Short mmCIF file of C-alpha atoms and ligand atoms in Angstrom, two decimals:
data_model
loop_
_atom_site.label_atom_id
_atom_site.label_comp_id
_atom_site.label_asym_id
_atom_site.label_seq_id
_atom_site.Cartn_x
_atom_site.Cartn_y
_atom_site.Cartn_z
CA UNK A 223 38.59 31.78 -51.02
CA UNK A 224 41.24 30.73 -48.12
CA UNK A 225 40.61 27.03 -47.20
CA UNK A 226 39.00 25.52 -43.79
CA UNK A 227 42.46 24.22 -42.99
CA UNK A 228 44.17 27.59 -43.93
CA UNK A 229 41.82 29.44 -41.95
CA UNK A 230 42.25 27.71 -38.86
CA UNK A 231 46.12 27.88 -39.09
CA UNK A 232 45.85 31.54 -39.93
CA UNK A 233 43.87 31.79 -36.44
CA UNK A 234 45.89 29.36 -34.58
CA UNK A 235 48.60 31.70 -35.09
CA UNK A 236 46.92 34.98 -35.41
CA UNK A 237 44.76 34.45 -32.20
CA UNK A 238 47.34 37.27 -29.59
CA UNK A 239 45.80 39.70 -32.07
CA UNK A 240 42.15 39.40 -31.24
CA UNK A 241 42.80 38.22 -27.60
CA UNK A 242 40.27 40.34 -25.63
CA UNK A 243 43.25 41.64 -22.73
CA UNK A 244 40.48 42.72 -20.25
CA UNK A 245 40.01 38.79 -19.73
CA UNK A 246 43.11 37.07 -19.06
CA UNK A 247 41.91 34.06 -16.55
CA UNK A 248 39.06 32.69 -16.30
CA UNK A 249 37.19 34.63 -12.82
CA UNK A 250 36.69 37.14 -14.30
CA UNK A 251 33.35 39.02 -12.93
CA UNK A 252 30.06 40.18 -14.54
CA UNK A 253 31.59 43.89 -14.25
CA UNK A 254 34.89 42.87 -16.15
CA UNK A 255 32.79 42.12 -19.42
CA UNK A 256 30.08 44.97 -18.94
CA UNK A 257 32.62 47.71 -20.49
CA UNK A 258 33.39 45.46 -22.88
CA UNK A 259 29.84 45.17 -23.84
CA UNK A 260 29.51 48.97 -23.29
CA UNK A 261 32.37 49.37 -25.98
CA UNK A 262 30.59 46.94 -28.08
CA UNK A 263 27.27 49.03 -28.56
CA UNK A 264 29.44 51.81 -29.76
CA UNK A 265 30.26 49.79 -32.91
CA UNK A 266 28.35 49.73 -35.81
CA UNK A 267 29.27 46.23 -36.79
CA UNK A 268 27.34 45.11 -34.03
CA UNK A 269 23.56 44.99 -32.32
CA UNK A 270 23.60 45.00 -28.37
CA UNK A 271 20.55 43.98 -26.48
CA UNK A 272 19.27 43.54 -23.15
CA UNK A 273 18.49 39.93 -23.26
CA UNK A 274 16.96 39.83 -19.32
CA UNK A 275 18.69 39.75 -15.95
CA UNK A 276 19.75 37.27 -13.49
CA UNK A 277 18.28 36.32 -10.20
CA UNK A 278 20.32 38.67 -8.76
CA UNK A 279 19.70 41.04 -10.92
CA UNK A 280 22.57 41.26 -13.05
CA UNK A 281 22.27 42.20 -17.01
CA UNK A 282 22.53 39.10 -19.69
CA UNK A 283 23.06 40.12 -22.81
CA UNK A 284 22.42 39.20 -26.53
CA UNK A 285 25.12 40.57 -29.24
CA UNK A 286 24.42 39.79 -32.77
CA UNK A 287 26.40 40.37 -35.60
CA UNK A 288 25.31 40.04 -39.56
CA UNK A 289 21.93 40.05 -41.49
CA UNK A 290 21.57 36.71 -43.17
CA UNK A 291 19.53 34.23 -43.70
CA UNK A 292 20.99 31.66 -41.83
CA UNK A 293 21.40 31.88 -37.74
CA UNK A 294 23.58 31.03 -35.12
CA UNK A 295 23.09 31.34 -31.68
CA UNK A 296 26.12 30.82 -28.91
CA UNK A 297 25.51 30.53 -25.20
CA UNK A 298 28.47 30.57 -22.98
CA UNK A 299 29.14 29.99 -19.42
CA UNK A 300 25.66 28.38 -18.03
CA UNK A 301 27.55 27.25 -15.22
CA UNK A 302 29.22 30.25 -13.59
CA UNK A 303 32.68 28.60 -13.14
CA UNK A 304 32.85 27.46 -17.05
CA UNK A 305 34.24 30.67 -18.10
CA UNK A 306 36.72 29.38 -21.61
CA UNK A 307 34.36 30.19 -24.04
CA UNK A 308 33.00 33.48 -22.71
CA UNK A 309 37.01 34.68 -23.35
CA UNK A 310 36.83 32.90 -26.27
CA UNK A 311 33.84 34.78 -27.59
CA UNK A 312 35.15 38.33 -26.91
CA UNK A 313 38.15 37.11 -29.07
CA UNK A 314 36.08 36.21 -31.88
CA UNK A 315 34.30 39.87 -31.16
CA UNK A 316 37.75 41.28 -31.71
CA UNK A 317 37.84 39.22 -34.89
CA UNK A 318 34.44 40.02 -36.42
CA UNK A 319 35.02 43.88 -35.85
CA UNK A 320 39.08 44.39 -36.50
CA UNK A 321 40.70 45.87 -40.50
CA UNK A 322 42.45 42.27 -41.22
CA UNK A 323 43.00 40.54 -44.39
CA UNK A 324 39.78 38.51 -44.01
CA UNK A 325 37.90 41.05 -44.72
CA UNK A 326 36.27 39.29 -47.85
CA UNK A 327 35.19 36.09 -45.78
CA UNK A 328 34.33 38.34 -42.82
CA UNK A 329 31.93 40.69 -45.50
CA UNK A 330 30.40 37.25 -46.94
CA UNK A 331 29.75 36.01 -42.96
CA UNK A 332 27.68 39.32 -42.52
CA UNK A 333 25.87 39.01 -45.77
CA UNK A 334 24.83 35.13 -45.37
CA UNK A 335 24.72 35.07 -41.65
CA UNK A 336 23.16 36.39 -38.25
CA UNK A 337 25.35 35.24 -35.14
CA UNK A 338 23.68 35.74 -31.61
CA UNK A 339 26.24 35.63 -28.95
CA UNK A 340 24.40 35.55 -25.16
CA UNK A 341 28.02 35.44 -23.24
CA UNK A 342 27.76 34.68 -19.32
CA UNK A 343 24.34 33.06 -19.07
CA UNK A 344 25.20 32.58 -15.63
CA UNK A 345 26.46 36.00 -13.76
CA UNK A 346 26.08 35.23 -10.42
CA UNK A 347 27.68 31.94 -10.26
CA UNK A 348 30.52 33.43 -12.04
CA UNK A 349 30.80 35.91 -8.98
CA UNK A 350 31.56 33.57 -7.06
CA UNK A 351 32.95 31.17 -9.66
CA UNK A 352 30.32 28.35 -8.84
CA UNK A 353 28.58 25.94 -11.25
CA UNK A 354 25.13 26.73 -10.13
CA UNK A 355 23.23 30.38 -10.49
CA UNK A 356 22.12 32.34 -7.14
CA UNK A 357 19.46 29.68 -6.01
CA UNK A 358 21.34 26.69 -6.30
CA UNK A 359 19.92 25.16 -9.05
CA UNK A 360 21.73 23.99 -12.42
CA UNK A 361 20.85 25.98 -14.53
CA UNK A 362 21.21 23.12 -17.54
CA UNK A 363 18.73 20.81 -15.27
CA UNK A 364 16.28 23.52 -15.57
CA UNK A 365 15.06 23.53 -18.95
CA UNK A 366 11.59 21.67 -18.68
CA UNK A 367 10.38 23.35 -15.16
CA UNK A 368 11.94 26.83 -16.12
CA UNK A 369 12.60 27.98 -12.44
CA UNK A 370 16.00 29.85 -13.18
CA UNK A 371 15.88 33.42 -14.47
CA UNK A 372 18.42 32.68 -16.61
CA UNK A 373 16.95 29.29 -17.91
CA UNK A 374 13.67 31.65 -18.88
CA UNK A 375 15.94 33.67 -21.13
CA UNK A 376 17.53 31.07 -23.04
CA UNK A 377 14.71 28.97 -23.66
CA UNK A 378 13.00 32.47 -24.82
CA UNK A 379 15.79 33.31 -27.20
CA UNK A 380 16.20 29.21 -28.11
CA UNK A 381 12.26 29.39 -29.37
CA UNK A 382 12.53 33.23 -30.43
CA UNK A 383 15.25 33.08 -33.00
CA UNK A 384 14.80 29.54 -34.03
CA UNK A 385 18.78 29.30 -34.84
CA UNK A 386 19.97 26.79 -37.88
CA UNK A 387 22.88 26.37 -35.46
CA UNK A 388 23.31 26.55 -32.20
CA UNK A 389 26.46 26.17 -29.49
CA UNK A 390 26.22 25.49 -25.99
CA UNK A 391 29.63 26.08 -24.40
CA UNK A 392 30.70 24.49 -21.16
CA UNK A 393 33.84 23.20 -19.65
CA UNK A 394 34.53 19.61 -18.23
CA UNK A 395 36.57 17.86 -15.63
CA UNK A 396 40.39 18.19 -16.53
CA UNK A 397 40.28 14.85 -15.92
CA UNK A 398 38.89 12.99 -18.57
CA UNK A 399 41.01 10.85 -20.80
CA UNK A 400 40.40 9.78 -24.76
CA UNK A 401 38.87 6.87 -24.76
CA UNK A 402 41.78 4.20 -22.55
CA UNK A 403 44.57 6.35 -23.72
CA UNK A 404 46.45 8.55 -21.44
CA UNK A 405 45.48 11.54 -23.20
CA UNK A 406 43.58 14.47 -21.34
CA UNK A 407 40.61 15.42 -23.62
CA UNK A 408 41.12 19.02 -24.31
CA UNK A 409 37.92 19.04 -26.43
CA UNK A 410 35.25 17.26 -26.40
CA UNK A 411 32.06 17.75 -28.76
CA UNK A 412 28.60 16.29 -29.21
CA UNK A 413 25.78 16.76 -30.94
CA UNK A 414 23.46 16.06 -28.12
CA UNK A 415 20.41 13.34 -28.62
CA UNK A 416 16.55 14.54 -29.05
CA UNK A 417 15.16 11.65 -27.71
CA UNK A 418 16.08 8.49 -25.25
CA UNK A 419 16.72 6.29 -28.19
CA UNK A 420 19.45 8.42 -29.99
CA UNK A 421 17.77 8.79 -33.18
CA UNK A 422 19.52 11.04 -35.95
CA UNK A 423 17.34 13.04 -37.66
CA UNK A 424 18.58 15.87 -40.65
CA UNK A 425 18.70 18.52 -37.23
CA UNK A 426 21.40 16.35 -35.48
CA UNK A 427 22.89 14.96 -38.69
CA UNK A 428 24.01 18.55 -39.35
CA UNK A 429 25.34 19.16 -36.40
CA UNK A 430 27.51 15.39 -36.33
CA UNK A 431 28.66 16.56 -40.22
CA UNK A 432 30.08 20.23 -38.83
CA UNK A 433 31.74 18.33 -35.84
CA UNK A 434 33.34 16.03 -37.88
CA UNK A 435 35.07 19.05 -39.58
CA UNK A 436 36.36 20.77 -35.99
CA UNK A 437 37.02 17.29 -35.60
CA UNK A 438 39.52 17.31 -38.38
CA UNK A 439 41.04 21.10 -38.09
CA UNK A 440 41.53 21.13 -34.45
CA UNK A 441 43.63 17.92 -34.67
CA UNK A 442 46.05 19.33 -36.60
CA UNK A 443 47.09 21.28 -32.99
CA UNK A 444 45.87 19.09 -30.71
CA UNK A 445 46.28 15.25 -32.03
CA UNK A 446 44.22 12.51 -30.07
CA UNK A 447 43.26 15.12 -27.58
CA UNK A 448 39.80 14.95 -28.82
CA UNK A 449 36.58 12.89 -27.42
CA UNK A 450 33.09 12.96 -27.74
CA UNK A 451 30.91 13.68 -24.36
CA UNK A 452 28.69 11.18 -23.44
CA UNK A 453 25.24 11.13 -25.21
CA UNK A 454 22.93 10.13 -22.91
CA UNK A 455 19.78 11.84 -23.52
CA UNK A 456 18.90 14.36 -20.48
CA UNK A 457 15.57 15.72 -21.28
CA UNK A 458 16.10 18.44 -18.10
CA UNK A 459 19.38 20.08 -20.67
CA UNK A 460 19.34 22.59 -23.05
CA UNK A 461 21.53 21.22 -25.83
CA UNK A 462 18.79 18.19 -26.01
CA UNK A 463 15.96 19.91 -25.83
CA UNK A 464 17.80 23.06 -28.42
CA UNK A 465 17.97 20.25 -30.39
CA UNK A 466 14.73 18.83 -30.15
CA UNK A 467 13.31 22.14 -31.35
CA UNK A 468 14.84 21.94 -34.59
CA UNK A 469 18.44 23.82 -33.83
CA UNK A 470 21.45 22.09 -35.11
CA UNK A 471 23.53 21.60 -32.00
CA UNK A 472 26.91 21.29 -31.05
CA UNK A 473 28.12 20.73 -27.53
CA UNK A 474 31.80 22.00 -27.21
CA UNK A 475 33.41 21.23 -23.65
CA UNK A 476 36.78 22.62 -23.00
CA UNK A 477 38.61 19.79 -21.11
CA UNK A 478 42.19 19.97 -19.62
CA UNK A 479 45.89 20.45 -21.34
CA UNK A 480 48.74 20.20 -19.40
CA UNK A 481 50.30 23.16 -17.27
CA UNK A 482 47.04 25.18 -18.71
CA UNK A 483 45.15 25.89 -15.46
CA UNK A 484 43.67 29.18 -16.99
CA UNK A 485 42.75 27.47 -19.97
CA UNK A 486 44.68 30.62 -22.62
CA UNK A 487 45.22 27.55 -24.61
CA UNK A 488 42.04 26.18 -24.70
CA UNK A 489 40.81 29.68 -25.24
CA UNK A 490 42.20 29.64 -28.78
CA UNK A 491 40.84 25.99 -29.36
CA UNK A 492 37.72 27.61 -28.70
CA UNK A 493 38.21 30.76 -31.10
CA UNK A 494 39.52 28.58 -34.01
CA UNK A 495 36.92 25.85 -33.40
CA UNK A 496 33.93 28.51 -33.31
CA UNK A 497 34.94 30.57 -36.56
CA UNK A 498 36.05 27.77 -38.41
CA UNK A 499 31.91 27.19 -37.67
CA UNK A 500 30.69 30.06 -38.20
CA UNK A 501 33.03 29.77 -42.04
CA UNK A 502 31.39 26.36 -42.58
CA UNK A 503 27.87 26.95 -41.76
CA UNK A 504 28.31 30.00 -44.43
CA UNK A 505 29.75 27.94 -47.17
CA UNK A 506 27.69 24.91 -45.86
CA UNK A 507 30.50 22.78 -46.56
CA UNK A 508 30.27 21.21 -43.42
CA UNK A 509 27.87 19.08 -45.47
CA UNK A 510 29.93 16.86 -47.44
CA UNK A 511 32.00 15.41 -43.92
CA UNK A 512 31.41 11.68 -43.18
CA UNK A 513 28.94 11.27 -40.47
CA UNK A 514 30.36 7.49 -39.71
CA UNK A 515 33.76 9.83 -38.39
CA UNK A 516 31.41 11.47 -36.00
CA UNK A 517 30.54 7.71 -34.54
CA UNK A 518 34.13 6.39 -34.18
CA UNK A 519 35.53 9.47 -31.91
CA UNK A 520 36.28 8.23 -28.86
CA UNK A 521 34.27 8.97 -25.80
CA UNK A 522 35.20 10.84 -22.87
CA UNK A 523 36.68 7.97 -20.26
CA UNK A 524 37.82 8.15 -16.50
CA UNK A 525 41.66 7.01 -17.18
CA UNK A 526 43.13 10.09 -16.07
CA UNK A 527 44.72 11.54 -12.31
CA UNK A 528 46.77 14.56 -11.73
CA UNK A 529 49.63 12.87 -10.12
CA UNK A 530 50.50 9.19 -10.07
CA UNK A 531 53.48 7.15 -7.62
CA UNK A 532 54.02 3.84 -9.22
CA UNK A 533 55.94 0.93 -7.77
CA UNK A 534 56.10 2.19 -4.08
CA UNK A 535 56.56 0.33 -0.92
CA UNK A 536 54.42 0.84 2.40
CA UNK A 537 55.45 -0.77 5.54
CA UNK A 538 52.67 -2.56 7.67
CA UNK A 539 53.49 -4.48 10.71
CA UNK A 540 57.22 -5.64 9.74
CA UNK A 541 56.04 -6.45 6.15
CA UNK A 542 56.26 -4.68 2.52
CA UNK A 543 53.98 -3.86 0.28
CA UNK A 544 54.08 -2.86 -3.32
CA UNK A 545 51.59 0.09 -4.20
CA UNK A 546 50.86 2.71 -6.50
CA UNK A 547 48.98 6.01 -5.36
CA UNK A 548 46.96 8.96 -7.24
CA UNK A 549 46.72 12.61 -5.99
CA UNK A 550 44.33 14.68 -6.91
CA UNK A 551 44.46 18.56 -6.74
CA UNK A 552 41.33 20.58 -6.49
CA UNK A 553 40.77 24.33 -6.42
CA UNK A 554 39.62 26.38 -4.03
CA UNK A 555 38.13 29.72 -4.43
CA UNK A 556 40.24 32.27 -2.42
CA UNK A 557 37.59 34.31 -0.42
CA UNK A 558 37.15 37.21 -2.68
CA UNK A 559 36.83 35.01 -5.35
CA UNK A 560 38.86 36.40 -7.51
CA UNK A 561 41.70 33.97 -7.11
CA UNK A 562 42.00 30.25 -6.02
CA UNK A 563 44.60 27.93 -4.39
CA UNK A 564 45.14 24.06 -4.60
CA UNK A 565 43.81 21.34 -1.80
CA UNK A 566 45.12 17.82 -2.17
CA UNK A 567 43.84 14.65 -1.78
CA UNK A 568 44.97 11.07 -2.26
CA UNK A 569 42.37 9.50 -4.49
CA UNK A 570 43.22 6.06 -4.67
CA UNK A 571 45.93 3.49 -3.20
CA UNK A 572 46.39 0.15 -4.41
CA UNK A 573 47.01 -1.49 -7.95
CA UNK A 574 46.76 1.79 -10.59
CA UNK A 575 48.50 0.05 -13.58
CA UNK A 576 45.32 1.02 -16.14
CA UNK A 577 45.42 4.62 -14.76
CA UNK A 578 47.43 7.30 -16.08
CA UNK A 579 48.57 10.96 -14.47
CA UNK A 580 49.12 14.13 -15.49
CA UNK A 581 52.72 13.37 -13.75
CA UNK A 582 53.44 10.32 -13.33
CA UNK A 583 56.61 9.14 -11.49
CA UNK A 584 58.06 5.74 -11.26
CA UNK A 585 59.08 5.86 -7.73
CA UNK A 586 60.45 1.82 -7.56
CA UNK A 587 62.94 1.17 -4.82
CA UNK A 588 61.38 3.81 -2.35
CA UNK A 589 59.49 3.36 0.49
CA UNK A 590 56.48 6.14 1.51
CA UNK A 591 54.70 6.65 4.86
CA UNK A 592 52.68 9.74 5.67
CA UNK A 593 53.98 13.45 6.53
CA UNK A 594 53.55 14.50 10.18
CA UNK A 595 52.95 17.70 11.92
CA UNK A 596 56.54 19.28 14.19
CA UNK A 597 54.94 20.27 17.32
CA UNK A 598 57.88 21.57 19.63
CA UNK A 599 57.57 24.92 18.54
CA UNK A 600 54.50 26.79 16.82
CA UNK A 601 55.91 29.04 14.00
CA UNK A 602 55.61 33.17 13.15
CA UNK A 603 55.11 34.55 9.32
CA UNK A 604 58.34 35.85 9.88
CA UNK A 605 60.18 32.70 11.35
CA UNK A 606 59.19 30.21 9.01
CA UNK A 607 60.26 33.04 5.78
CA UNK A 608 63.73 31.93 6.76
CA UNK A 609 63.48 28.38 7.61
CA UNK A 610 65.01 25.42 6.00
CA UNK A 611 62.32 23.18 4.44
CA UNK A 612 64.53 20.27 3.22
CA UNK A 613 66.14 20.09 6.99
CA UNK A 614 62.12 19.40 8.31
CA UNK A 615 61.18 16.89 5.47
CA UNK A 616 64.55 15.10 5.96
CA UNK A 617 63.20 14.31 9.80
CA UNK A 618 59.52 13.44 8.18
CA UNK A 619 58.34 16.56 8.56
CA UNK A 620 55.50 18.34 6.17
CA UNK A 621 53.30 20.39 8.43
CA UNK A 622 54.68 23.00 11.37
CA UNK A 623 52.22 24.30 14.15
CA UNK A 624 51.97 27.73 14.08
CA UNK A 625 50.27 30.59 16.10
CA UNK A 626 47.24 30.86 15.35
CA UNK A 627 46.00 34.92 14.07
CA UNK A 628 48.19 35.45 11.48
CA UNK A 629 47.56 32.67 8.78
CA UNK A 630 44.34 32.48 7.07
CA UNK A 631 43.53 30.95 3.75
CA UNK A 632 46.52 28.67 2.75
CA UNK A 633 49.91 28.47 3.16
CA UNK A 634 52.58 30.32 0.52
CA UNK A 635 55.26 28.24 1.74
CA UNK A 636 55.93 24.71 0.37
CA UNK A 637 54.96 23.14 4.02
CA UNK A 638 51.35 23.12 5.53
CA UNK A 639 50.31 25.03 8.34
CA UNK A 640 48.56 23.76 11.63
CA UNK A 641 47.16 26.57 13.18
CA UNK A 642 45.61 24.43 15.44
CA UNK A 643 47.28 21.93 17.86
CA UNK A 644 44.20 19.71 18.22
CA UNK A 645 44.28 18.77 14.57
CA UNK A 646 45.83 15.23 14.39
CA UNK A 647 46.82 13.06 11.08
CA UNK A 648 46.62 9.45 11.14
CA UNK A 649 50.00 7.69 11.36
CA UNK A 650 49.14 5.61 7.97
CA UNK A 651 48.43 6.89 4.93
CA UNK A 652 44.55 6.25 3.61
CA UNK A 653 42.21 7.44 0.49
CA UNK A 654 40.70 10.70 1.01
CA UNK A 655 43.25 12.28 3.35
CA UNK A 656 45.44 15.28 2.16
CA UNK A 657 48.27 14.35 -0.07
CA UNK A 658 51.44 15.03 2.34
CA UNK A 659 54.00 12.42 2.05
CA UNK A 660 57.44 11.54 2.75
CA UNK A 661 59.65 9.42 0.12
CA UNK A 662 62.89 7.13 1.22
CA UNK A 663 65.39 5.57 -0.35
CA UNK A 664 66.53 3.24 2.25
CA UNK A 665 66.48 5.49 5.56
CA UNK A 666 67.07 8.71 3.54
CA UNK A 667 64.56 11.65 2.26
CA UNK A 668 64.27 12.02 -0.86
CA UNK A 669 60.85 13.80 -1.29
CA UNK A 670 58.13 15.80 0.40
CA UNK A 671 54.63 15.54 -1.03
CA UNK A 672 53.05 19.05 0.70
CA UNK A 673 49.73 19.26 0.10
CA UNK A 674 50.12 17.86 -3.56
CA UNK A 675 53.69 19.39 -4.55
CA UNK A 676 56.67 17.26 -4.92
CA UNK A 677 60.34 18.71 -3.47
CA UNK A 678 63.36 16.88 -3.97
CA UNK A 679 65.76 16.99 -0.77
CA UNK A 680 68.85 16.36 -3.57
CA UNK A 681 67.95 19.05 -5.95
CA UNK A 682 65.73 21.59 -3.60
CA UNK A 683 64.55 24.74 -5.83
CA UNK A 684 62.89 26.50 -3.23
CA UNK A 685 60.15 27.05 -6.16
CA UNK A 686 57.06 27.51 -3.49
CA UNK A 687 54.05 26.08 -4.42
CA UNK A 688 50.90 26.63 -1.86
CA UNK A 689 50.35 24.56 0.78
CA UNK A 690 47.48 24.26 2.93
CA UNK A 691 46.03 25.95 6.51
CA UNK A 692 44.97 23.21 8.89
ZN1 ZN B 211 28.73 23.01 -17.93
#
């Protein structure tokens, strides 16, 4: 029988046949995964059922595959815009269904196991790629008072099937580092606490034992990009109270990897991670792991920024001052939903030497002051398609005025948009404003910071990253 660690390499590199095409970033729609689901009930290997619907009325569904003993149960995408593992799970469909060599293991999964899959818990939040479900509430904050449609039907199913094992699959803030390194978690796991003191019981102790195991595969690809959540007990969440009821379970949160935004990469993580499971839990070798490895992964820390300036000078009143700023760049749905674009903001000014970014430039020797708006002329769609950027940001430029009907949800040039004349920036730069700034080496430009996105004057690509519509 192929080994945990040959398994999970075969996978790692075998995923781009099981990827499930249909899905290939992460808003994707309740009606993108109902043909697959349609498709699904066609094939033998599998049971589809109509688990309930969602306050708006959309279907959630329960697939299971197998007739064992033993059962898992996998809930994806409780908060509408956590949508890795729901991709991840049509993968792993692929898998459990496709003529490949692991036929054998797949044969002995289906003999010793039933898997429930309930993918897209949430349907209306992921239509409009929100956290919460159609009336506002969190969904994982509503497992004691049961409001939620959808909590209703996972608690049913959680006390219906009474799973061995059970995963409860979220993403986190791209954000978080490992522990004080400068490492983006890319995973993070937990086996979530019963009660407020964090007792272990033989429940949770499973759990710990098969997450020191994903612990060990997935770091083969991913080294010290692994953390464990924080294990606070929150009696209003499911994975506490899933475990309280007697279900082994594992929290997987798909963090942040760099240039990733759609998460494809964390997608796999997810599809190795959750079959090396489902191969463990069969063989039950997740039982001889070391649950004292399960207490010294590091925790999920704060350490980490999108972009950081180091060593920069600001000018106030005649005198210098040495500073380091963090950007940070959040997405906004585009209107339909179906897209999104970034909005900057400068998080924090000041002393940053413990913080780490994403990108992180040592900008020593330059000075930085804040972008401002060119107001002699307001600019057409056409007009600014053939204007020089780098001859605006070498005067201090980074926003243009520009008329106002023809510009609506962000700018697809690599300079910000004012469609409005009354819209005025402060002269200085300060926390919590959009991140447009101007970089000198003596008296010269050498960068523009539009709305986030760094252009060098010397070496200008003209690769055009989105600004923003003021
Ligand atoms: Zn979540």
């Amino acid at each position: 029988m192929i080994s945990d660690s040959e398994f999970a390499k075969r996978l790692y590199y075998e995923h781009e046949d099981y990827i499930e095409t249909n899905l290939a970033n992460r808003r994707f729609k309740h009606a993108d995964i109902f043909p697959l689901i349609n498709k699904i009930k066609d094939n033998n290997n599998f049971k589809v059922k109509k688990a309930g619907t969602s306050t708006q009325g959309r279907d959630i569904f329960l697939i299971s595959f197998g007739n064992g003993k033993t059962k898992i149960f996998l809930w994806s995408q409780m908060h509408g815009d956590e949508a890795t593992a729901t991709m991840a799970i049509f993968d792993i469909l692929n898998f459990l269904s496709s003529k490949n060599d692991f036929v054998e293991l797949i044969n002995e999964i289906e003999k010793k196991l039933t898997i429930y899959f309930m993918p897209m818990l949430n349907p209306d939040g992921a239509e409009i790629f929100q956290r919460r479900n159609a009336l506002g509430i969190d969904i994982n904050r509503d497992a004691l008072r049961l409001q939620s449609e959808e909590a209703k039907i996972l608690m049913k199913y959680l006390k219906e099937l009474k799973a061995n094992f059970g995963f409860n699959l979220h993403d986190q803030s791209t954000r978080y580092s490992v522990g004080k390194t400068s490492k983006p978690v890319t995973i993070s796991f937990l086996a979530p606490p019963f009660d407020e003191k964090g007792k272990m019981n033989a429940v949770r102790n499973d759990a710990a034992k098969l997450i020191v195991k994903l612990h060990k595969l997935l770091s083969e690809f991913i080294p010290g990009h692994i953390a464990k959540y924080s294990d606070e007990f929150e009696p209003r969440a499911f994975g506490d109270i899933s475990q309280k009821l007697g279900t082994s379970t594992i929290l997987i949160e798909s963090g942040g990897w760099k240039n990733d935004p759609e998460k494809q990469f964390i997608r796999k993580l997810n599809f190795i991670a959750l079959l090396c499971s489902i191969k463990s839990i069969a063989e039950k070798n997740y039982k001889n792991e070391k649950i004292n490895i399960y207490n010294s992964i590091p925790e999920n820390r704060e350490f980490l920024r999108d972009i950081i300036f180091r060593n920069i000078s600001i000018v106030r009143d005649g005198k210098k001052f040495l500073i380091d700023i963090s950007v940070n760049l959040e997405e906004v749905n585009t209107q339909d939903s179906t897209g999104f674009y970034y909005s900057s903001v400068i998080e924090d000014i000041g002393d940053l030497s413990t913080l780490y970014g994403y990108e992180d430039h040592d900008f020593k020797g330059l000075t930085v002051e804040y972008g401002k708006t060119y107001t002699e002329k307001d600019y057409t769609d056409d007009e600014l398609s053939c204007l020089d950027f780098s001859q605006l940001y070498k005067k201090g430029f980074t926003n243009v005025l520009v008329k106002d009907s023809e510009f609506s949800e962000f700018s697809k040039y690599p300079l910000n948009l004012v469609k409005n004349s009354y819209t005025k920036f402060p002269d200085e730069i300060e926390t919590d404003l959009p991140a447009n700034l101007i970089f000198r080496e003596k008296s010269e430009v050498k960068y523009a910071l539009i709305n986030g996105f760094l252009y060098s004057i010397d070496n200008f690509s003209g690769e055009i990253k989105n600004g923003t519509v003021y």
